Coordinates of C-alpha atoms in Angstrom, one line a residue:
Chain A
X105 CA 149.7 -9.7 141.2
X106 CA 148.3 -9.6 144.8
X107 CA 144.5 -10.7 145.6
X108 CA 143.8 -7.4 146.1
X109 CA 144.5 -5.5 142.5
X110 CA 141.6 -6.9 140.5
X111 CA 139.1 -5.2 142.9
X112 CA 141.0 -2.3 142.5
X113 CA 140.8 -2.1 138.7
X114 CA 137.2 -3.1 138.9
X115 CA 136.9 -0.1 141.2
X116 CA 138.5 2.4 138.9
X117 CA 136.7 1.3 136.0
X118 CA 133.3 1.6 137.8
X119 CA 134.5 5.0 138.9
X120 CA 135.2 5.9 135.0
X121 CA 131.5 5.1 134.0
X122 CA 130.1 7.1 136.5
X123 CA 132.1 9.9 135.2
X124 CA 131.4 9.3 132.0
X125 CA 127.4 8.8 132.5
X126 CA 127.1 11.9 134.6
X127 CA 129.0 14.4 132.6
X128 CA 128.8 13.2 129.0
X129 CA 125.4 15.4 128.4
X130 CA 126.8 17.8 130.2
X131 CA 129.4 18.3 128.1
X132 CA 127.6 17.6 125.1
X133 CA 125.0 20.4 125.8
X134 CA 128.3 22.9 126.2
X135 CA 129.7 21.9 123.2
X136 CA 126.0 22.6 121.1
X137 CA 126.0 26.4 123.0
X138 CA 129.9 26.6 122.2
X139 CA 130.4 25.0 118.8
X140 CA 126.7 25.7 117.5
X141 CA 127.0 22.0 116.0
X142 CA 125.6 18.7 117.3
X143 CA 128.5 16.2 115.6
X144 CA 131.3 18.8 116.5
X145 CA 129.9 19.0 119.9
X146 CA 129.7 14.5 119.9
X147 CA 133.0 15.2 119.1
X148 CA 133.9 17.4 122.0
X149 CA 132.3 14.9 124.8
X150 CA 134.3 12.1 122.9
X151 CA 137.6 14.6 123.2
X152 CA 137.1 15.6 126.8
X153 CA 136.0 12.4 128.4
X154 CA 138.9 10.9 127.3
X155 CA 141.3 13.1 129.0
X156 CA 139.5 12.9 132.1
X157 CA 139.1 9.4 132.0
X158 CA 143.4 9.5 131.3
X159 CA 143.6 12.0 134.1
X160 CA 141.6 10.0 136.7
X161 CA 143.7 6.5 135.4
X162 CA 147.2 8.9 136.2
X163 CA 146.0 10.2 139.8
X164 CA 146.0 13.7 138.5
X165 CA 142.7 14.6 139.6
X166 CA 143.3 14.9 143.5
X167 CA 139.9 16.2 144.5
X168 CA 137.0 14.3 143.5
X169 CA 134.5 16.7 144.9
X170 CA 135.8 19.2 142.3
X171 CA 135.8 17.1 139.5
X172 CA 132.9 18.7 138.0
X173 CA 135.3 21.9 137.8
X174 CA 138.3 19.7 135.8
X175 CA 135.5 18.7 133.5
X176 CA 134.5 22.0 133.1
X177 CA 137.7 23.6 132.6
X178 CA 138.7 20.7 130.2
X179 CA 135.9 21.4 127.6
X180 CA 137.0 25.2 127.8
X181 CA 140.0 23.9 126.7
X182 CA 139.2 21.5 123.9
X183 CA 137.3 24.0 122.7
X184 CA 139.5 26.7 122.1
X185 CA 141.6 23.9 120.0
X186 CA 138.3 22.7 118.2
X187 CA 137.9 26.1 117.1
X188 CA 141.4 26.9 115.9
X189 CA 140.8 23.3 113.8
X190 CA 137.7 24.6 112.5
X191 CA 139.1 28.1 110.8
X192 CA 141.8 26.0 109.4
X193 CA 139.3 23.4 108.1
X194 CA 136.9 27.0 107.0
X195 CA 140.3 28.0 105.2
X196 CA 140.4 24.6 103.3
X197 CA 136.6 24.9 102.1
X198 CA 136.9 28.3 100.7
X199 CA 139.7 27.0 98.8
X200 CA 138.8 23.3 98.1
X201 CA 134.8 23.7 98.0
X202 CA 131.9 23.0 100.4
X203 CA 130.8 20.3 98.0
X204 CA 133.7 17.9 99.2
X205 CA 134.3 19.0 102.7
X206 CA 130.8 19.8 104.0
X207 CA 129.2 17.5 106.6
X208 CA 125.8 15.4 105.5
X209 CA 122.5 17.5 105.8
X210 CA 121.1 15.7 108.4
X211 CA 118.1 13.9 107.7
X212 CA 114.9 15.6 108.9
X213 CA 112.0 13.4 107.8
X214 CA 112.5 11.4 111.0
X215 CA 109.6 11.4 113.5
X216 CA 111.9 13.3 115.4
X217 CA 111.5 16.4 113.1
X218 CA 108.0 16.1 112.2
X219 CA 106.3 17.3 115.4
X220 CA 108.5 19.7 116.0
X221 CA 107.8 21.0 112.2
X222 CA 104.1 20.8 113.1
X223 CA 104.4 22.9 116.5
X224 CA 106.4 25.6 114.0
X225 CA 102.8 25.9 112.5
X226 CA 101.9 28.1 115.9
X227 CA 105.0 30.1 115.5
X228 CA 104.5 33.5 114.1
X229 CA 106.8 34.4 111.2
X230 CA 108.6 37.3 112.8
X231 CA 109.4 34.8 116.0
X232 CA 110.5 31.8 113.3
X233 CA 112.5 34.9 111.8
X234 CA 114.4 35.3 115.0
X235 CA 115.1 31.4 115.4
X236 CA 116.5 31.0 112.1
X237 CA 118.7 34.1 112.8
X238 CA 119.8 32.9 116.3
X239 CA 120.2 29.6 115.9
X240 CA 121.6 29.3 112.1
X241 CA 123.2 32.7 110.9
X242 CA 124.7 33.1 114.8
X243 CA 123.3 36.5 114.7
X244 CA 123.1 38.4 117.5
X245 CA 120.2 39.9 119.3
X246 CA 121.1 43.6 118.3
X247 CA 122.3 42.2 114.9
X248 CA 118.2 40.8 113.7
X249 CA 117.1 43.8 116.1
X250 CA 118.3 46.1 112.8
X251 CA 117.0 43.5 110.3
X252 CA 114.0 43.0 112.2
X253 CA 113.5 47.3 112.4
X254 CA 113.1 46.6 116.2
X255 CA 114.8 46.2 119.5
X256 CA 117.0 44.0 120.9
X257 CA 114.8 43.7 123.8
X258 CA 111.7 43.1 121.7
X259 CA 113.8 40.3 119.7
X260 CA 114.7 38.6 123.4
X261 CA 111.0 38.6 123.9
X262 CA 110.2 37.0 120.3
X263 CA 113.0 34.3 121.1
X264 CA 112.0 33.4 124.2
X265 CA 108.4 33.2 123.7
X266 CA 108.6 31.0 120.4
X267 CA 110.7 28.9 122.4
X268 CA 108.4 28.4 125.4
X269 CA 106.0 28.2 123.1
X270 CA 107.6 25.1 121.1
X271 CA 108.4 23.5 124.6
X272 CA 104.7 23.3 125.7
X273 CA 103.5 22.4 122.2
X274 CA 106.4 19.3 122.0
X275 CA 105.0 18.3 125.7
X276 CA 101.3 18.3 124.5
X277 CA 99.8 14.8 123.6
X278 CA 99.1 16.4 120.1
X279 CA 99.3 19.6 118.4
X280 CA 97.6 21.0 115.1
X281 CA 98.6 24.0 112.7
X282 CA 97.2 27.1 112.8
X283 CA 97.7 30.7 111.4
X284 CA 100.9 32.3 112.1
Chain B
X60 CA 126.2 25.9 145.0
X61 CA 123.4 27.8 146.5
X62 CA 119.8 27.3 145.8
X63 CA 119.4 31.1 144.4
X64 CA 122.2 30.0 141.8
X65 CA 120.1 26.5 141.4
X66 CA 116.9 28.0 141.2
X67 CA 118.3 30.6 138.1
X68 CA 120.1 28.1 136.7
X69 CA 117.0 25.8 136.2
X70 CA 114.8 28.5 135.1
X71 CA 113.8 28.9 131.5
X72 CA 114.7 32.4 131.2
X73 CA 118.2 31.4 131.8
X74 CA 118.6 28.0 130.1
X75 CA 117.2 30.1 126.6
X76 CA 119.5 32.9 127.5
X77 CA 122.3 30.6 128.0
X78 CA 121.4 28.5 124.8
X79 CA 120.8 32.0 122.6
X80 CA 124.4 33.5 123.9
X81 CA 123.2 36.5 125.9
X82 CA 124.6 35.3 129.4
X83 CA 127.4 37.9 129.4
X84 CA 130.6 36.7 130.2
X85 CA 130.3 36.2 134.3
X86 CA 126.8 35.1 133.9
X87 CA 127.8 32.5 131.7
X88 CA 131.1 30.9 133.8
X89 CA 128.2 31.5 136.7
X90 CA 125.9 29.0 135.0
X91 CA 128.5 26.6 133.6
X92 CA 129.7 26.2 136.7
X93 CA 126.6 25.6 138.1
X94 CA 125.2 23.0 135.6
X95 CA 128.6 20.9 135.4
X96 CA 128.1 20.1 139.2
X97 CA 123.8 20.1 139.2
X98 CA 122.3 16.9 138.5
X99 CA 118.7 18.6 138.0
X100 CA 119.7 21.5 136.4
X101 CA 121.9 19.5 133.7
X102 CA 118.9 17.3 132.7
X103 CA 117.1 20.6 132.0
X104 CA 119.8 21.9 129.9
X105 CA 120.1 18.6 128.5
X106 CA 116.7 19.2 127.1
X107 CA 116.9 22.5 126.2
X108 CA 120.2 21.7 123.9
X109 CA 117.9 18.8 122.0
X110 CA 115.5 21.5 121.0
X111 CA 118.4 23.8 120.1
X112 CA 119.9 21.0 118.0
X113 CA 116.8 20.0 116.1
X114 CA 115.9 23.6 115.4
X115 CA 119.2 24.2 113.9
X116 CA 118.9 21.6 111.9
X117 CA 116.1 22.4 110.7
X118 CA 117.0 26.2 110.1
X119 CA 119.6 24.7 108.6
X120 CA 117.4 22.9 105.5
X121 CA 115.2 25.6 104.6
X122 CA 112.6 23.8 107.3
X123 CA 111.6 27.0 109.5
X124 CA 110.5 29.7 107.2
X125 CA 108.3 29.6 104.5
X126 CA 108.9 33.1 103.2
X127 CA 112.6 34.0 103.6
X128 CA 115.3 36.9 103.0
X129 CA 117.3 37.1 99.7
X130 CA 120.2 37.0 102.2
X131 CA 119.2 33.6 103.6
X132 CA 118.6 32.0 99.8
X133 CA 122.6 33.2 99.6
X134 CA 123.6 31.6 102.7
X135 CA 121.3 28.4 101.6
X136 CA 122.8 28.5 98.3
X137 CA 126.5 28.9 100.0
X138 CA 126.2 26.0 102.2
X139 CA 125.5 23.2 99.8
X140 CA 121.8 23.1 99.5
X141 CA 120.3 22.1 96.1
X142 CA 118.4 25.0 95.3
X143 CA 116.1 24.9 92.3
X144 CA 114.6 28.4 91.7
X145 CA 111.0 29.3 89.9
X146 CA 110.1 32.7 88.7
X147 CA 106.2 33.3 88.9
X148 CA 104.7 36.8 87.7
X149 CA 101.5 38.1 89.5
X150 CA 98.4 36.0 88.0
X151 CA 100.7 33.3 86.9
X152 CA 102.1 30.6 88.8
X153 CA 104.6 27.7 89.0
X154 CA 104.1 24.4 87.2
X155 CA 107.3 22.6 87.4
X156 CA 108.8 19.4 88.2
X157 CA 110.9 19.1 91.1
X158 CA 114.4 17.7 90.0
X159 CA 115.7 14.7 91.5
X160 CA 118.5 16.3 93.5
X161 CA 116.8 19.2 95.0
X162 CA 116.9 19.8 98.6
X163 CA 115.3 23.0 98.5
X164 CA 112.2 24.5 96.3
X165 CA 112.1 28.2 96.0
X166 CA 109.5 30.4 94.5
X167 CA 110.6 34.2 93.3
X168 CA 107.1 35.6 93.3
X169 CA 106.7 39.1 91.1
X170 CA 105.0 41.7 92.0
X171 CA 104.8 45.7 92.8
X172 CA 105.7 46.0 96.8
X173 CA 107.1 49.3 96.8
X174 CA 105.8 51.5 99.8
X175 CA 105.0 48.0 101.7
X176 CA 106.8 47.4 105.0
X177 CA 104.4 44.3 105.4
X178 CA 102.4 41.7 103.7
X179 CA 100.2 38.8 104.7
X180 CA 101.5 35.5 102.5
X181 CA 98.5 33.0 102.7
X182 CA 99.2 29.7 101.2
X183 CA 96.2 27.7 100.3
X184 CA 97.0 24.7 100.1
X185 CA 93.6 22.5 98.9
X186 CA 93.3 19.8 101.1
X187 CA 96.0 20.5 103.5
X188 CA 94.4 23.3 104.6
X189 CA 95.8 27.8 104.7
X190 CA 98.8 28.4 106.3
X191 CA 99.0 32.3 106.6
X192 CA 102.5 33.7 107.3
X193 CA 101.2 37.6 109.2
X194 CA 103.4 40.7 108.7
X195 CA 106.4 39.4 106.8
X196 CA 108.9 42.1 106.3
X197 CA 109.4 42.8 102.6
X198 CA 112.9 42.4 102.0
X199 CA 112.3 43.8 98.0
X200 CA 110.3 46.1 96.2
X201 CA 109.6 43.4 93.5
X202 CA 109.7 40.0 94.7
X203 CA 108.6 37.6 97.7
X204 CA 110.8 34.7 98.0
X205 CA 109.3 31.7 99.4
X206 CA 110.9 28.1 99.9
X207 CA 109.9 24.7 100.4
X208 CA 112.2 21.7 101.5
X209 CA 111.8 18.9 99.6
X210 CA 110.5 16.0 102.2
X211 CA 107.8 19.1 103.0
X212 CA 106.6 18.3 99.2
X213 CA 103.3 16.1 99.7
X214 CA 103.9 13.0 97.4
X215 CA 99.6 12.8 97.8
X216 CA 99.4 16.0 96.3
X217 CA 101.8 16.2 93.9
X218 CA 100.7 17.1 90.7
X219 CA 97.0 16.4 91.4
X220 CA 95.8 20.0 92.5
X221 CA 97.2 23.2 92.4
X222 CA 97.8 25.4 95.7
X223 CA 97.3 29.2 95.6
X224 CA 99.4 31.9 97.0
X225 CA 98.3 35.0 97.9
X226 CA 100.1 38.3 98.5
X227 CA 98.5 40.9 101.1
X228 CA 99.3 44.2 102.5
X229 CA 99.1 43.7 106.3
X230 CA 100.1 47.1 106.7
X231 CA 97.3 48.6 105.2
X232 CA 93.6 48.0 107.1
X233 CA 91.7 47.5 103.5
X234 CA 94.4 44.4 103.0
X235 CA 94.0 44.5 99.5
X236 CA 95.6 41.9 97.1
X237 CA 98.9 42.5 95.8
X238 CA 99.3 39.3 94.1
X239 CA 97.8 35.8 93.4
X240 CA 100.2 32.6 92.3
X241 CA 98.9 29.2 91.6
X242 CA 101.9 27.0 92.5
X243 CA 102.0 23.1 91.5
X244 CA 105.0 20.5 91.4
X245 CA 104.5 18.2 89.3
X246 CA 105.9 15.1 89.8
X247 CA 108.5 13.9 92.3
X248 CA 111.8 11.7 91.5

């Protein structure tokens, strides 16, 4: 082995971590707006880092200005395959039972959960309404404009304000309930 | 990237359009494109996904609304959640014991709502204070479902004093009183 080749590896191994730190969020905040689930979406950065990391160790990746586009391109990838796994895996819990395949509830009396609970005080119930409709039944905005007996603009409006609203309130020092 | 693109990509209005899927398509590949090669603007999104994450979760355990559709009891009741469901007539109320594996209290709370598009729920809840829930769509003619999660269930007040819930017509300027429940659990496993 000459003198040069453990700089070399200690090069490429500094060069994986700083791929690694700068896009893992990245791809982890894709996944949550792609996949709609935080452990699927874990498991999506876990998936997609890996083959970047592979590609980078194989000289595939000839460009390093455009890596962020590889990255990119990779999660759209994984993604698609992620989904196909998940109406097979949908398939087997019709047939075998939520009970045994289902994921964990997460736990939601962490400290985490509780100011954020508390800032939903503020929240009007229509605007809550919208939330749970957006964010847990994946309805779409002309979808809980019918529910809701409203617009699709007027539902933007509602979802956008309850979540400014919930931003400033988390950022606050403190926040108390009040009538919704 | 130019700052236009940066400067949209950062904003609010786009990181909750992104988050809430209505980026069309080229909007969309505009701002992933963006992000994955933006430092600043990745943070923000960063941030924006937490909040996503934790409200899902949370949507996800019965945690958001305290009055909620027949559909969403079906989709609660579909994905797992230990429901444990309470009748309660108008004038009457709930005195039960939550049961050890419950994740999820909910409350079917009789009454005559026909003609109502509307009601005011108020939730007084003794030393915890009124929690009023304004202009909640009624979903039936002759029942308001309300739910509770179970780590939401004060151990303090368990069993020592009753809460009250009332029933209101928002859509009708006299408001009048459509029905009054006294709800208690009493004792937690």
């Amino acid at each position: 082995m000459s003198r040069e080749r453990p700089r070399q590896i200690e090069q490429s191994t500094t060069d994986e971590e700083e791929v690694c730190r700068r896009f893992a969020k990245r791809i982890w905040a894709y996944g949550v707006r792609h996949l709609g689930d935080e452990a699927e979406a874990a498991d999506l950065t876990q998936q997609v880092l890996m083959i970047v990391v592979e590609a980078l160790r194989e000289n595939r990746i000839h460009d390093r200005d455009r890596i962020d586009s590889f990255v990119l391109g990779t999660c759209r990838l994984v993604v698609l395959d992620l989904n196909r796994a998940r109406s097979r895996r949908e398939l087997a819990l019709e047939k075998y039972g939520r009970e045994v395949l289902d994921g964990v509830v997460p736990s939601i009396d962490s400290p985490d959960f509780a100011r954020l609970f508390q800032c939903l005080h503020e929240v009007e119930h229509r605007a809550r309404r919208v939330l749970v409709m957006t964010f847990y039944e994946n309805l779409s905005a002309d979808e809980i404009a019918v529910d809701l007996q409203t617009s699709p603009g007027n539902v933007r409006v509602l979802r956008h304000r309850s979540l400014a609203q919930l931003r400033e309130c988390l950022e606050r020092p403190s926040c108390g309930g009040s009538e919704s | 990237m130019s700052d236009a693109t940066c400067s949209w990509a950062s904003s609010w209005d786009a990181q909750i359009a992104y988050a809430s899927g209505d980026l069309d398509g080229a909007e969309q590949d505009r701002f992933e494109a963006h992000v994955f090669g933006c430092d600043a603007c990745a943070a923000k999104l960063e941030l924006t996904a937490v909040l996503v994450t934790r409200l899902r979760a949370m949507a996800r355990t019965g945690s958001i609304c305290w009055v909620i559709a027949p559909r969403l009891l079906e989709r609660f009741k579909q994905s797992g959640l230990k429901v444990q469901e309470e009748v309660a007539e108008p004038g009457g109320g709930l005195k039960v014991p939550l049961r050890r594996e419950t994740d999820l209290m909910v409350g079917h709370l009789r009454g005559d709502f026909r003609g109502r598009q509307l009601v005011d729920v108020e939730f007084h809840m003794g030393s915890l204070g009124v929690q009023v829930d304004k202009d909640v769509p009624v979903d039936r003619p002759d029942e308001i479902i309300i739910a509770c999660t179970r780590h939401l269930l004060q151990p303090t007040t368990i069993g020592q004093e009753d809460s009250i819930c009332r029933v209101v017509a928002a859509d009708d300027p006299a408001k009048p009183l459509l029905g009054e429940y006294r709800l208690c659990v009493t004792r937690v496993d």
